Structures are given as C-alpha cells and as structure tokens.
Tab-separated table of C-alpha atoms in Angstrom:
chain	number	residue	atom	x	y	z
A	104	ILE	CA	-28.607	-10.637	-8.970
A	105	ALA	CA	-27.199	-8.230	-11.494
A	106	ILE	CA	-23.254	-7.900	-11.538
A	107	VAL	CA	-21.774	-4.888	-13.268
A	108	GLY	CA	-18.493	-5.752	-14.903
A	109	GLY	CA	-16.924	-8.987	-16.038
A	110	GLY	CA	-13.285	-8.564	-14.811
A	111	LEU	CA	-11.760	-10.419	-11.986
A	112	ALA	CA	-14.198	-9.129	-9.450
A	113	GLY	CA	-17.397	-9.627	-11.692
A	114	ALA	CA	-16.187	-13.106	-12.561
A	115	SER	CA	-15.460	-14.235	-9.160
A	116	ALA	CA	-18.817	-12.684	-8.136
A	117	ALA	CA	-20.381	-14.599	-11.063
A	118	VAL	CA	-18.984	-17.907	-9.643
A	119	ALA	CA	-19.650	-17.373	-6.162
A	120	LEU	CA	-22.917	-15.853	-6.083
A	121	SER	CA	-24.453	-18.423	-8.955
A	122	ARG	CA	-24.026	-21.063	-6.190
A	123	LEU	CA	-26.949	-19.502	-4.051
A	124	PRO	CA	-30.115	-21.215	-4.373
A	125	ASP	CA	-33.121	-19.496	-5.709
A	126	THR	CA	-31.265	-16.709	-7.526
A	127	GLN	CA	-30.853	-15.602	-11.019
A	128	VAL	CA	-27.710	-14.075	-12.074
A	129	ARG	CA	-26.600	-11.928	-14.715
A	130	VAL	CA	-23.169	-10.108	-15.533
A	131	TYR	CA	-23.288	-7.040	-17.741
A	132	GLU	CA	-19.941	-6.420	-19.281
A	133	ARG	CA	-19.418	-3.557	-21.663
A	134	ALA	CA	-16.508	-4.911	-23.625
A	135	PRO	CA	-17.871	-6.674	-26.948
A	136	ALA	CA	-16.104	-9.980	-26.008
A	137	LEU	CA	-13.810	-11.625	-23.510
A	138	ARG	CA	-10.607	-9.867	-23.479
A	139	GLU	CA	-7.102	-11.376	-22.729
A	140	SER	CA	-5.497	-8.088	-21.087
A	141	GLY	CA	-3.052	-7.768	-18.270
A	142	ALA	CA	0.376	-9.311	-17.582
A	143	GLN	CA	1.622	-10.834	-14.083
A	144	ILE	CA	-0.722	-10.637	-11.035
A	145	ALA	CA	0.005	-11.579	-7.657
A	146	VAL	CA	-2.357	-14.176	-5.751
A	147	MET	CA	-1.675	-13.546	-2.112
A	148	VAL	CA	-2.456	-16.206	0.582
A	149	THR	CA	-5.846	-13.968	1.358
A	150	ALA	CA	-6.834	-14.861	-2.317
A	151	VAL	CA	-5.809	-18.479	-2.429
A	152	LYS	CA	-7.855	-19.045	0.878
A	153	VAL	CA	-10.828	-17.652	-0.944
A	154	LEU	CA	-10.290	-19.566	-4.004
A	155	ARG	CA	-9.927	-22.716	-2.469
A	156	ARG	CA	-13.485	-22.395	-1.033
A	157	MET	CA	-14.876	-20.867	-4.147
A	158	LEU	CA	-13.696	-22.980	-7.000
A	159	SER	CA	-14.879	-26.374	-8.206
A	160	PRO	CA	-12.185	-29.159	-8.060
A	161	ALA	CA	-11.235	-28.753	-11.581
A	162	ALA	CA	-10.839	-24.889	-11.476
A	163	TRP	CA	-8.718	-25.279	-8.414
A	164	ASP	CA	-6.605	-27.858	-9.976
A	165	HIS	CA	-6.134	-25.853	-12.914
A	166	LEU	CA	-5.068	-22.715	-10.622
A	167	GLN	CA	-2.543	-24.925	-8.994
A	168	GLN	CA	-1.037	-25.661	-12.469
A	169	VAL	CA	-0.655	-22.085	-13.594
A	170	LEU	CA	0.335	-20.522	-10.453
A	171	TYR	CA	4.167	-19.878	-10.127
A	172	ARG	CA	5.612	-19.836	-6.580
A	173	GLY	CA	9.499	-20.229	-7.260
A	174	GLU	CA	11.730	-23.014	-6.861
A	175	GLY	CA	13.526	-23.482	-3.457
A	176	THR	CA	11.669	-20.509	-1.801
A	177	ALA	CA	8.436	-20.152	0.357
A	178	GLY	CA	7.913	-16.381	-0.811
A	179	ILE	CA	9.251	-13.541	-3.125
A	180	HIS	CA	12.618	-12.003	-2.775
A	181	HIS	CA	12.990	-8.275	-2.367
A	182	ARG	CA	16.423	-7.555	-3.840
A	183	HIS	CA	18.656	-4.451	-3.738
A	184	TRP	CA	18.169	-2.745	-7.070
A	185	LYS	CA	21.765	-2.472	-7.853
A	186	THR	CA	23.533	-5.358	-6.248
A	187	GLY	CA	20.719	-7.948	-6.331
A	188	GLU	CA	21.360	-8.628	-2.644
A	189	ILE	CA	18.468	-10.347	-1.016
A	190	LEU	CA	17.079	-7.447	1.500
A	191	ALA	CA	13.913	-9.587	2.830
A	192	THR	CA	11.917	-12.474	1.953
A	193	ALA	CA	8.209	-12.289	2.044
A	194	VAL	CA	7.325	-15.752	3.371
A	195	SER	CA	4.687	-17.931	4.661
A	196	PRO	CA	6.532	-19.963	7.102
A	197	ASP	CA	3.287	-21.579	8.581
A	198	THR	CA	1.438	-21.920	5.441
A	199	PRO	CA	1.476	-25.228	3.223
A	200	ARG	CA	3.083	-24.857	-0.001
A	201	HIS	CA	-0.304	-25.205	-2.160
A	202	MET	CA	-1.605	-22.333	-0.180
A	203	GLN	CA	1.198	-19.938	-0.504
A	204	GLU	CA	1.310	-16.874	-2.438
A	205	GLY	CA	2.115	-17.146	-6.196
A	206	ARG	CA	2.124	-15.164	-9.404
A	207	ALA	CA	-0.022	-15.894	-12.436
A	208	SER	CA	-0.778	-14.149	-15.756
A	209	ARG	CA	-4.004	-12.094	-15.274
A	210	PRO	CA	-5.767	-13.537	-18.400
A	211	LEU	CA	-5.113	-17.213	-17.077
A	212	LEU	CA	-6.405	-16.359	-13.604
A	213	HIS	CA	-9.377	-14.831	-15.247
A	214	LYS	CA	-9.838	-17.919	-17.488
A	215	THR	CA	-9.783	-20.218	-14.427
A	216	LEU	CA	-12.689	-18.320	-12.881
A	217	MET	CA	-14.643	-18.340	-16.246
A	218	MET	CA	-14.356	-22.158	-15.892
A	219	ASP	CA	-16.841	-22.080	-13.108
A	220	VAL	CA	-19.279	-19.384	-14.533
A	221	PRO	CA	-22.497	-20.830	-15.839
A	222	ASP	CA	-22.912	-20.801	-19.539
A	223	GLY	CA	-25.063	-17.784	-20.934
A	224	ILE	CA	-25.149	-15.598	-17.852
A	225	VAL	CA	-22.668	-12.980	-19.143
A	226	GLU	CA	-23.884	-10.397	-21.600
A	227	TYR	CA	-21.233	-8.680	-23.470
A	228	GLY	CA	-21.387	-5.101	-25.054
A	229	ARG	CA	-23.971	-4.119	-22.486
A	230	GLU	CA	-22.719	-0.860	-20.549
A	231	VAL	CA	-24.636	0.267	-17.296
A	232	VAL	CA	-24.619	4.057	-17.142
A	233	GLN	CA	-26.866	4.394	-14.214
A	234	LEU	CA	-28.661	2.676	-11.125
A	235	GLU	CA	-32.129	3.487	-9.885
A	236	SER	CA	-33.274	2.285	-6.771
A	237	ARG	CA	-37.185	2.192	-6.157
A	238	MET	CA	-39.983	0.546	-4.385
A	239	ASP	CA	-42.152	-1.875	-6.294
A	240	GLN	CA	-46.005	-2.206	-5.652
A	241	SER	CA	-45.467	-4.810	-2.947
A	242	GLY	CA	-43.325	-2.541	-1.123
A	243	GLU	CA	-40.019	-4.570	-2.062
A	244	LYS	CA	-36.712	-2.540	-2.842
A	245	LYS	CA	-35.748	-3.037	-6.609
A	246	VAL	CA	-33.005	-1.400	-8.420
A	247	VAL	CA	-33.403	-0.513	-12.117
A	248	LEU	CA	-30.149	-0.844	-14.420
A	249	HIS	CA	-29.986	1.776	-17.365
A	250	PHE	CA	-27.923	0.821	-20.313
A	251	ASN	CA	-26.230	3.272	-22.842
A	252	ASP	CA	-28.556	2.007	-25.289
A	253	GLY	CA	-31.336	3.152	-23.601
A	254	ASP	CA	-32.302	-0.542	-22.447
A	255	THR	CA	-33.322	-0.986	-18.916
A	256	ARG	CA	-33.468	-4.063	-16.449
A	257	THR	CA	-34.546	-4.726	-12.913
A	258	ALA	CA	-32.982	-6.610	-10.235
A	259	ASP	CA	-33.281	-7.314	-6.572
A	260	LEU	CA	-29.660	-6.825	-6.054
A	261	VAL	CA	-26.941	-4.914	-8.178
A	262	VAL	CA	-23.017	-6.023	-7.344
A	263	SER	CA	-21.108	-3.081	-8.785
A	264	ALA	CA	-17.770	-4.583	-10.045
A	265	ASP	CA	-17.003	-2.072	-12.691
A	266	GLY	CA	-13.465	-1.123	-11.529
A	267	LEU	CA	-11.531	2.059	-10.956
A	268	TYR	CA	-13.350	3.955	-13.324
A	269	SER	CA	-16.830	2.814	-11.929
A	270	LYS	CA	-19.489	4.856	-13.252
A	271	ILE	CA	-22.018	3.764	-10.515
A	272	ARG	CA	-19.395	4.763	-7.773
A	273	ARG	CA	-19.426	8.363	-9.377
A	274	GLN	CA	-23.062	8.277	-9.393
A	275	TYR	CA	-23.330	7.688	-5.420
A	276	ILE	CA	-20.134	9.754	-4.648
A	277	PRO	CA	-19.783	12.355	-7.247
A	278	GLU	CA	-16.926	14.153	-5.722
A	279	THR	CA	-14.797	10.960	-6.380
A	280	ARG	CA	-11.829	11.846	-8.515
A	281	VAL	CA	-9.159	9.350	-10.159
A	282	SER	CA	-5.776	10.921	-9.734
A	283	TYR	CA	-2.350	9.746	-10.772
A	284	LYS	CA	-0.224	8.282	-8.097
A	285	GLY	CA	3.031	9.098	-9.624
A	286	LEU	CA	4.345	5.619	-11.062
A	287	VAL	CA	3.781	4.262	-14.399
A	288	ALA	CA	3.615	0.181	-14.723
A	289	TYR	CA	5.521	-1.228	-17.674
A	290	ARG	CA	4.747	-5.019	-18.105
A	291	LYS	CA	4.822	-7.738	-20.531
A	292	ASN	CA	4.316	-11.490	-20.516
A	293	PHE	CA	6.721	-13.363	-23.078
A	294	PRO	CA	8.121	-16.773	-23.732
A	295	LEU	CA	10.505	-17.800	-21.288
A	296	LYS	CA	12.989	-18.910	-24.213
A	297	LEU	CA	13.632	-15.233	-24.867
A	298	VAL	CA	15.588	-14.829	-21.563
A	299	ALA	CA	16.501	-18.491	-20.973
A	300	HIS	CA	20.098	-17.507	-22.083
A	301	ILE	CA	20.448	-15.116	-19.310
A	302	LYS	CA	23.258	-16.305	-16.815
A	303	ASP	CA	21.956	-16.392	-13.182
A	304	LEU	CA	18.294	-15.588	-14.260
A	305	PRO	CA	16.515	-15.990	-10.804
A	306	THR	CA	14.113	-19.195	-10.306
A	307	ASP	CA	12.354	-17.276	-7.584
A	308	SER	CA	9.817	-14.532	-8.201
A	309	SER	CA	12.394	-11.305	-7.495
A	310	SER	CA	11.371	-7.608	-6.676
A	311	PHE	CA	14.334	-5.440	-7.165
A	312	ARG	CA	13.698	-2.151	-4.865
A	313	ASN	CA	15.050	1.417	-5.398
A	314	GLY	CA	12.943	3.579	-3.187
A	315	PRO	CA	9.371	3.728	-4.807
A	316	ASN	CA	11.009	2.294	-8.221
A	317	VAL	CA	10.202	-1.392	-8.213
A	318	VAL	CA	10.929	-4.201	-10.798
A	319	ILE	CA	9.428	-7.837	-10.538
A	320	ILE	CA	10.761	-10.560	-12.623
A	321	SER	CA	9.333	-14.054	-12.394
A	322	ARG	CA	8.362	-16.971	-14.279
A	323	LEU	CA	4.521	-17.703	-14.845
A	324	GLU	CA	2.799	-20.701	-15.773
A	325	PRO	CA	5.095	-23.219	-17.911
A	326	GLY	CA	6.758	-21.608	-20.661
A	327	ASN	CA	6.169	-18.034	-19.884
A	328	TYR	CA	8.138	-15.181	-18.419
A	329	SER	CA	6.964	-11.612	-16.919
A	330	ILE	CA	8.262	-8.236	-16.048
A	331	ALA	CA	6.341	-5.479	-14.196
A	332	ALA	CA	8.259	-2.450	-13.566
A	333	PHE	CA	6.652	0.456	-11.393
A	334	LEU	CA	8.634	3.509	-11.985
A	335	GLN	CA	8.348	7.215	-11.267
A	336	GLU	CA	7.264	9.223	-14.441
A	337	PRO	CA	6.252	12.890	-15.061
A	338	GLU	CA	2.460	13.476	-15.366
A	339	ASP	CA	2.565	14.728	-18.661
A	340	PHE	CA	3.876	11.255	-20.080
A	341	ALA	CA	1.387	9.374	-17.688
A	342	ASN	CA	-1.427	11.290	-19.484
A	343	THR	CA	-0.551	9.906	-22.610
A	344	LEU	CA	-1.235	6.224	-21.716
A	345	ARG	CA	-4.175	4.120	-20.998
A	346	TRP	CA	-5.074	0.492	-19.981
A	347	GLU	CA	-3.383	-1.706	-22.460
A	348	HIS	CA	-1.438	0.710	-24.052
A	349	GLU	CA	1.370	-0.879	-26.141
A	350	LEU	CA	4.508	1.150	-26.544
A	351	GLY	CA	6.305	-1.223	-28.641
A	352	GLY	CA	10.157	-0.655	-29.170
A	353	SER	CA	10.333	2.799	-28.170
A	354	GLY	CA	8.682	2.131	-24.729
A	355	VAL	CA	11.387	-0.660	-24.411
A	356	GLY	CA	14.058	1.964	-25.115
A	357	ARG	CA	12.508	4.120	-22.731
A	358	LEU	CA	12.763	1.479	-20.131
A	359	LYS	CA	16.231	0.904	-20.834
A	360	LYS	CA	17.184	4.439	-19.987
A	361	LYS	CA	15.168	4.464	-16.882
A	362	LEU	CA	16.814	1.098	-15.773
A	363	ALA	CA	20.272	2.034	-16.541
A	364	GLY	CA	22.532	1.117	-13.528
A	365	TRP	CA	20.055	-1.462	-12.271
A	366	HIS	CA	21.326	-5.070	-11.730
A	367	PRO	CA	22.726	-6.846	-14.780
A	368	VAL	CA	19.685	-9.368	-14.902
A	369	VAL	CA	17.254	-6.483	-14.909
A	370	GLN	CA	18.993	-4.915	-17.855
A	371	GLN	CA	19.379	-8.120	-19.659
A	372	VAL	CA	15.696	-9.054	-19.304
A	373	VAL	CA	14.714	-5.747	-20.650
A	374	GLU	CA	16.983	-6.118	-23.612
A	375	ALA	CA	15.119	-9.332	-24.337
A	376	LEU	CA	11.812	-7.859	-24.415
A	377	PRO	CA	9.618	-8.106	-27.698
A	378	GLY	CA	7.643	-4.920	-26.692
A	379	ILE	CA	6.075	-3.410	-23.590
A	380	GLU	CA	2.696	-2.236	-22.186
A	381	ALA	CA	2.448	0.891	-19.817
A	382	TYR	CA	-0.384	2.474	-18.102
A	383	PRO	CA	-0.500	4.970	-15.230
A	384	LEU	CA	-1.294	3.895	-11.640
A	385	GLN	CA	-4.262	5.658	-10.645
A	386	ALA	CA	-6.297	5.741	-7.476
A	387	ALA	CA	-9.521	7.229	-5.960
A	388	LYS	CA	-10.680	7.654	-2.494
A	389	TRP	CA	-11.854	4.389	-1.064
A	390	MET	CA	-15.563	4.110	-0.044
A	391	GLU	CA	-15.993	4.253	3.747
A	392	ASN	CA	-19.422	1.718	3.414
A	393	LEU	CA	-19.474	-0.661	0.526
A	394	THR	CA	-23.238	-0.685	0.173
A	395	ARG	CA	-26.016	1.794	-0.847
A	396	ASP	CA	-29.789	1.820	-0.634
A	397	ASP	CA	-29.853	-1.572	1.023
A	398	CYS	CA	-29.838	-3.311	-2.495
A	399	ILE	CA	-26.452	-2.430	-4.003
A	400	ALA	CA	-22.881	-3.851	-3.059
A	401	PHE	CA	-19.573	-2.541	-4.279
A	402	VAL	CA	-16.628	-4.934	-4.628
A	403	GLY	CA	-12.923	-4.582	-5.829
A	404	ASP	CA	-11.497	-1.499	-7.254
A	405	ALA	CA	-15.023	-0.120	-7.510
A	406	ALA	CA	-15.259	0.115	-3.861
A	407	HIS	CA	-11.240	0.404	-3.021
A	408	PRO	CA	-8.746	1.159	-5.991
A	409	THR	CA	-5.493	0.000	-4.488
A	410	ALA	CA	-3.223	1.276	-7.362
A	411	GLY	CA	-0.829	-1.753	-7.053
A	412	GLY	CA	-0.462	-1.612	-3.321
A	413	TRP	CA	1.244	-4.870	-2.119
A	414	GLY	CA	-0.282	-6.662	-5.073
A	415	THR	CA	-3.405	-7.084	-3.080
A	416	GLY	CA	-6.204	-5.810	-5.628
A	417	SER	CA	-7.129	-9.592	-6.591
A	418	ALA	CA	-6.897	-10.406	-2.823
A	419	PHE	CA	-9.327	-7.826	-1.695
A	420	CYS	CA	-11.805	-8.177	-4.633
A	421	PHE	CA	-11.984	-12.109	-3.769
A	422	ALA	CA	-12.502	-11.614	-0.247
A	423	ASP	CA	-15.421	-8.947	-0.937
A	424	VAL	CA	-17.164	-11.381	-2.978
A	425	TRP	CA	-16.855	-14.193	-0.636
A	426	ALA	CA	-18.133	-12.107	2.664
A	427	LEU	CA	-20.990	-11.085	0.284
A	428	TYR	CA	-21.759	-14.658	-0.612
A	429	ARG	CA	-21.574	-15.861	2.924
A	430	SER	CA	-23.781	-12.887	3.918
A	431	LEU	CA	-26.733	-13.890	1.511
A	432	HIS	CA	-26.260	-17.553	2.229
A	433	ARG	CA	-26.736	-16.832	5.763
A	434	THR	CA	-29.986	-15.223	5.301
A	435	HIS	CA	-31.398	-17.795	3.008
A	436	THR	CA	-30.505	-21.155	4.815
A	437	SER	CA	-30.220	-20.262	8.579
A	438	ARG	CA	-31.946	-18.619	11.512
A	439	LEU	CA	-30.373	-15.440	12.465
A	440	PRO	CA	-28.639	-15.052	15.809
A	441	THR	CA	-30.884	-14.320	18.686
A	442	ILE	CA	-28.262	-12.789	21.044
A	443	ALA	CA	-29.770	-9.672	22.214
A	444	SER	CA	-26.097	-8.625	23.781
A	445	ASN	CA	-24.870	-7.925	20.300
A	446	LEU	CA	-27.823	-5.411	19.453
A	447	SER	CA	-28.191	-1.842	20.009
A	448	PRO	CA	-31.099	-1.042	22.707
A	449	GLY	CA	-34.567	-1.206	21.312
A	450	ALA	CA	-33.229	-2.853	18.208
A	451	ARG	CA	-35.241	-5.741	16.562
A	452	ILE	CA	-33.666	-8.908	15.305
A	453	PRO	CA	-34.112	-8.992	11.719
A	454	PRO	CA	-35.967	-12.077	10.213
A	455	PRO	CA	-34.473	-14.742	8.088
A	456	GLY	CA	-35.481	-15.320	4.528
A	457	ARG	CA	-39.378	-15.660	4.263
A	458	ALA	CA	-41.106	-18.703	2.463
A	459	THR	CA	-43.186	-17.565	-0.343
A	460	GLY	CA	-46.255	-18.936	-1.867
A	461	ASP	CA	-44.606	-21.030	-4.433
A	462	GLY	CA	-42.148	-22.615	-2.036
A	463	ALA	CA	-38.936	-20.639	-2.670
A	464	VAL	CA	-37.179	-18.449	0.008
A	465	GLU	CA	-36.616	-14.821	-0.236
A	466	TYR	CA	-33.507	-13.254	0.861
A	467	ASN	CA	-33.085	-10.673	3.599
A	468	VAL	CA	-30.810	-8.297	1.333
A	469	PRO	CA	-30.603	-5.294	3.742
A	470	TYR	CA	-29.465	-7.656	6.464
A	471	ALA	CA	-27.111	-9.368	4.213
A	472	LEU	CA	-25.479	-6.371	3.123
A	473	ASN	CA	-25.082	-5.045	6.685
A	474	LEU	CA	-23.149	-8.377	7.476
A	475	PHE	CA	-21.249	-7.883	4.322
A	476	ASN	CA	-20.237	-4.399	4.891
A	477	GLU	CA	-19.180	-4.612	8.599
A	478	THR	CA	-17.123	-7.538	7.654
A	479	ARG	CA	-15.220	-5.566	5.344
A	480	ARG	CA	-15.228	-1.840	5.985
A	481	HIS	CA	-13.263	-2.158	9.335
A	482	PHE	CA	-10.414	-4.123	7.967
A	483	LEU	CA	-10.204	-1.805	4.710
A	484	GLN	CA	-10.171	1.286	6.643
A	485	ARG	CA	-7.014	-0.441	8.700
A	486	VAL	CA	-5.599	-0.975	5.397
A	487	GLU	CA	-5.800	2.620	4.224
A	488	ARG	CA	-3.997	3.794	7.521
A	489	GLN	CA	-1.374	1.012	6.723
A	490	PHE	CA	-0.694	2.536	3.286
A	491	GLU	CA	0.186	5.892	5.151
A	492	TYR	CA	2.573	4.357	7.508
A	493	ASP	CA	4.195	2.590	4.613
A	494	ARG	CA	4.719	5.838	2.815
A	495	ALA	CA	6.396	7.235	5.808
A	496	ASP	CA	8.602	4.266	5.870
A	497	THR	CA	9.386	4.538	2.276
A	498	ALA	CA	10.345	8.309	2.760
A	499	TYR	CA	12.702	7.335	5.482
A	500	ILE	CA	14.558	4.670	3.393
A	501	ILE	CA	14.827	6.658	0.175
A	502	GLU	CA	16.589	9.320	2.172
A	503	ALA	CA	19.621	6.776	1.895
A	504	ILE	CA	19.105	5.926	-1.567
A	505	ASP	CA	22.625	6.936	-2.537
A	506	GLU	CA	24.341	5.163	0.285
A	507	ASP	CA	24.232	1.396	-0.057
A	508	ASP	CA	24.854	0.100	3.102
A	509	GLU	CA	22.652	2.639	4.809
A	510	PHE	CA	19.979	1.774	2.367
A	511	VAL	CA	20.176	-1.734	3.074
A	512	ARG	CA	20.160	-1.024	6.954
A	513	ARG	CA	17.078	0.943	6.632
A	514	TYR	CA	15.179	-1.138	4.459
A	515	GLN	CA	15.801	-4.296	6.955
A	516	GLU	CA	14.841	-1.849	9.708
A	517	ARG	CA	11.638	-0.819	8.445
A	518	TYR	CA	10.357	-3.584	6.349
A	519	THR	CA	7.607	-5.452	7.851
A	520	VAL	CA	5.739	-8.322	6.075
A	521	ASN	CA	1.835	-7.156	7.012
A	522	TRP	CA	0.562	-10.752	7.483
A	523	TRP	CA	-2.663	-9.436	8.883
A	524	ILE	CA	-3.145	-8.005	5.428
A	525	LEU	CA	-1.654	-10.612	3.047
A	526	GLU	CA	-3.119	-13.674	5.051
A	527	HIS	CA	-6.325	-12.117	6.156
A	528	ASP	CA	-9.137	-14.803	6.599
A	529	VAL	CA	-12.395	-13.324	5.513
A	530	ASP	CA	-14.242	-16.322	6.783
A	531	ALA	CA	-12.981	-16.066	10.180
A	532	ARG	CA	-13.693	-12.223	10.128
A	533	TRP	CA	-17.182	-12.819	8.902
A	534	GLN	CA	-17.956	-15.440	11.535
A	535	GLU	CA	-16.852	-12.593	14.183
A	536	VAL	CA	-19.376	-10.212	12.666
C-alpha cells in the first residue's frame, strides 16, 4: 500500500492500514521533514469515535491530555459578535465527556497520530506527480507511482491523501479547480500567559458570530491559547497569501481594524497577539466517487475539501481512513456475505481473499474499494447538500446584521446542530453497507 501525503489524512492512513496483516505500507511526503504547521483544529465526536478505535492505548491517553473541551460546559458556545451573548451551545448531551468534541493544536494532533506510525515507513522529500494503473503479467492490477525526480514505485493499492491541491485528483478530474471562498483564516497559537490578564476571558471554547465572519478563541493543551478568525476579504488580498503565511505585526494591525467594534474580549486577545498567520479558505468540487481503477482510494481533502465547514475536515478524513481499513480487513479475514437479495440480478458474489502458495492471503482490493466507496459517498453527498441549506440560512440571518434583537432571533430560529454529521458513526454505516 502506497500512501501519498503525510499530513493528518496520510498519518491516520498509515496508522490504520499498517495494522492490516500481510501488507507493506509506505508513505510518500513531499516535504523534506516533518513540519509543525497549523493552529487550532476541531476534533468532532465523529473523529473521536474513530480515534478511539484506531489509536493505541498510549496514543489515546495522549490525545485525552491535549484535547481541550472547556470548563463547565459540554460543548462550544456560539456568541453574539458584539455583546458576547450566548446564542446557542453545540453540545453532545448523550455523549460521555471523554468522547465529546474538543480542540487541539494541529501539530500536537499530528504528533499523536505519528506515535502509532511504524518507524521507517515515511519517506520525506518524495513528491508523487502521477499515477499509472496497469495489469502485470499475472493479470493483477498494479499502480505505478511516478515521482518528480523520475523515480518510480509500484503498489497494489494507492491512497491519495495529498490534500486540497492533490495532483492525483487533478490527474483523474482535470477540470477540477481550486477556488477562493471569500474568507481568509487568521490564526495563531501562543502562550496562555499572554492573555491571562484579560478580565472575563472565557474558559470555554467560544465562537463569536457576525454573519459569515467568525472568531473562535479557546484554550488548547495546558499552557497554550489560540485564536482563529474567518473573515471576509477581497480576493486580491487573499491571492497574496499561502498556507503558513506569517503576516507579523502588519497582520495583527489589519486584524485589529477588521475586528473593531467586536466584543472587548476578542479585541483584547488580538491586542496581545505576538503575530498572526493567514491563508485563504479555498475549496474544490467534491468527488462523487472516492475510488478509481479498482486500485486507488482518495481520503480527506484530496476527495472532499471542506474549506473549514463546521470544522469537520479532520473528522471526515479519519472516517474515510477507517472505512477503508474496515473494508480491506473484511476481504482478508472473513467470508463475504452470501445474501443474494443484496445483489443485482445476475451479479456474482465476489470471492474473499485467496490463499497464495506461501501461505499469505491476498486482498480483494476491488471489492474492498467498493465497500469503502459505498460507505462514504452517500453520506458525503448529503453533507454537500447541507452546505447549500446552511448558506441559505446564513443569508437569511445576516439580513438582520444591524438589528441586534432580530439577529439573535433569526440565529436561534435557524441554527441547528447537525448531529447526523458531527456525531456520524462510520462503523455503523459500514456495517449497513
């Protein structure tokens, strides 16, 4: 198994797929070394459910130590941008505390995953630029990976985890186009002591809402604090930015101007910032099917870039990976279902993995990829439709942006916690399929 990309999606794929018997896993990451990039990241209940099953006891304990869930609350508070009034609380009332949503710094979440990645399987400075699927002499489907230095490798299965700008997705869907979504993400993790003096600094995770403009402030792992502001900006400014773009003092000054008139706590947090990073929120059309050629699977932003939607990026990529792991494992260890009513007329039940001469067991990769795709694609298509519904609700709410009472009324009227997304159980869905 070859995994392209070593970020959160690639690292989680390495953790899960390395647990499969009779496999060799390699991860190809184009960066020259492991990078500590990113600020705060939401870890939704969906993600926590998967990580509970995926991680070793030591890595799970580490996750619990670094995941911040707020004091005295079972969720994240949505607040009025100017008054700080709590408009709604995204809670998980029937979920145990240790399984609830939390926030962590992206580098620490990545390090937690890397605790379970076997030594020596990640190759850094290796950029895959193209895939080529072909039949070998025995009639088995193989994938040739072409690297930017002219080198090649061959695999039975390739997992594309190379993110929003995936070259592999563009290879198979050349018309795909990454586009600016109208918001720039300003973000910074910094020592808690820089804001400890602020009176009434929330001990929860607070999301201040002003139409499409959102500012999230939260503690993270012990001793750290974070701000993430998603603000409307003209495209010409957004085009000057890139991932991990440090704006320094000038960026802080720009952020102060953008947030003038917001709640005093928000302004005081910005005043204390040692600097700020910014990048444009971008997205591309989601893939309708997450597999190609019976030997390539797409996971995470390579398949469905969320552009920050509901903070579900990590949850979706972990769920993709777990569905793929379950599907491959099924074809290796179990007999396949024999209920003819589930098959189309004339269809043949595919065989389980076949024993080879040396006692190893092959995987039925095409069948596994079908299970994986059917588990994920219907759910993700519903999520895309929900994005459209939410945009309509946001437009309705911001019509009253200058009338505080009406803004609150409309927000509380339309705001819905989409549990079917945020607490989706991919294992249950996989079993249904």
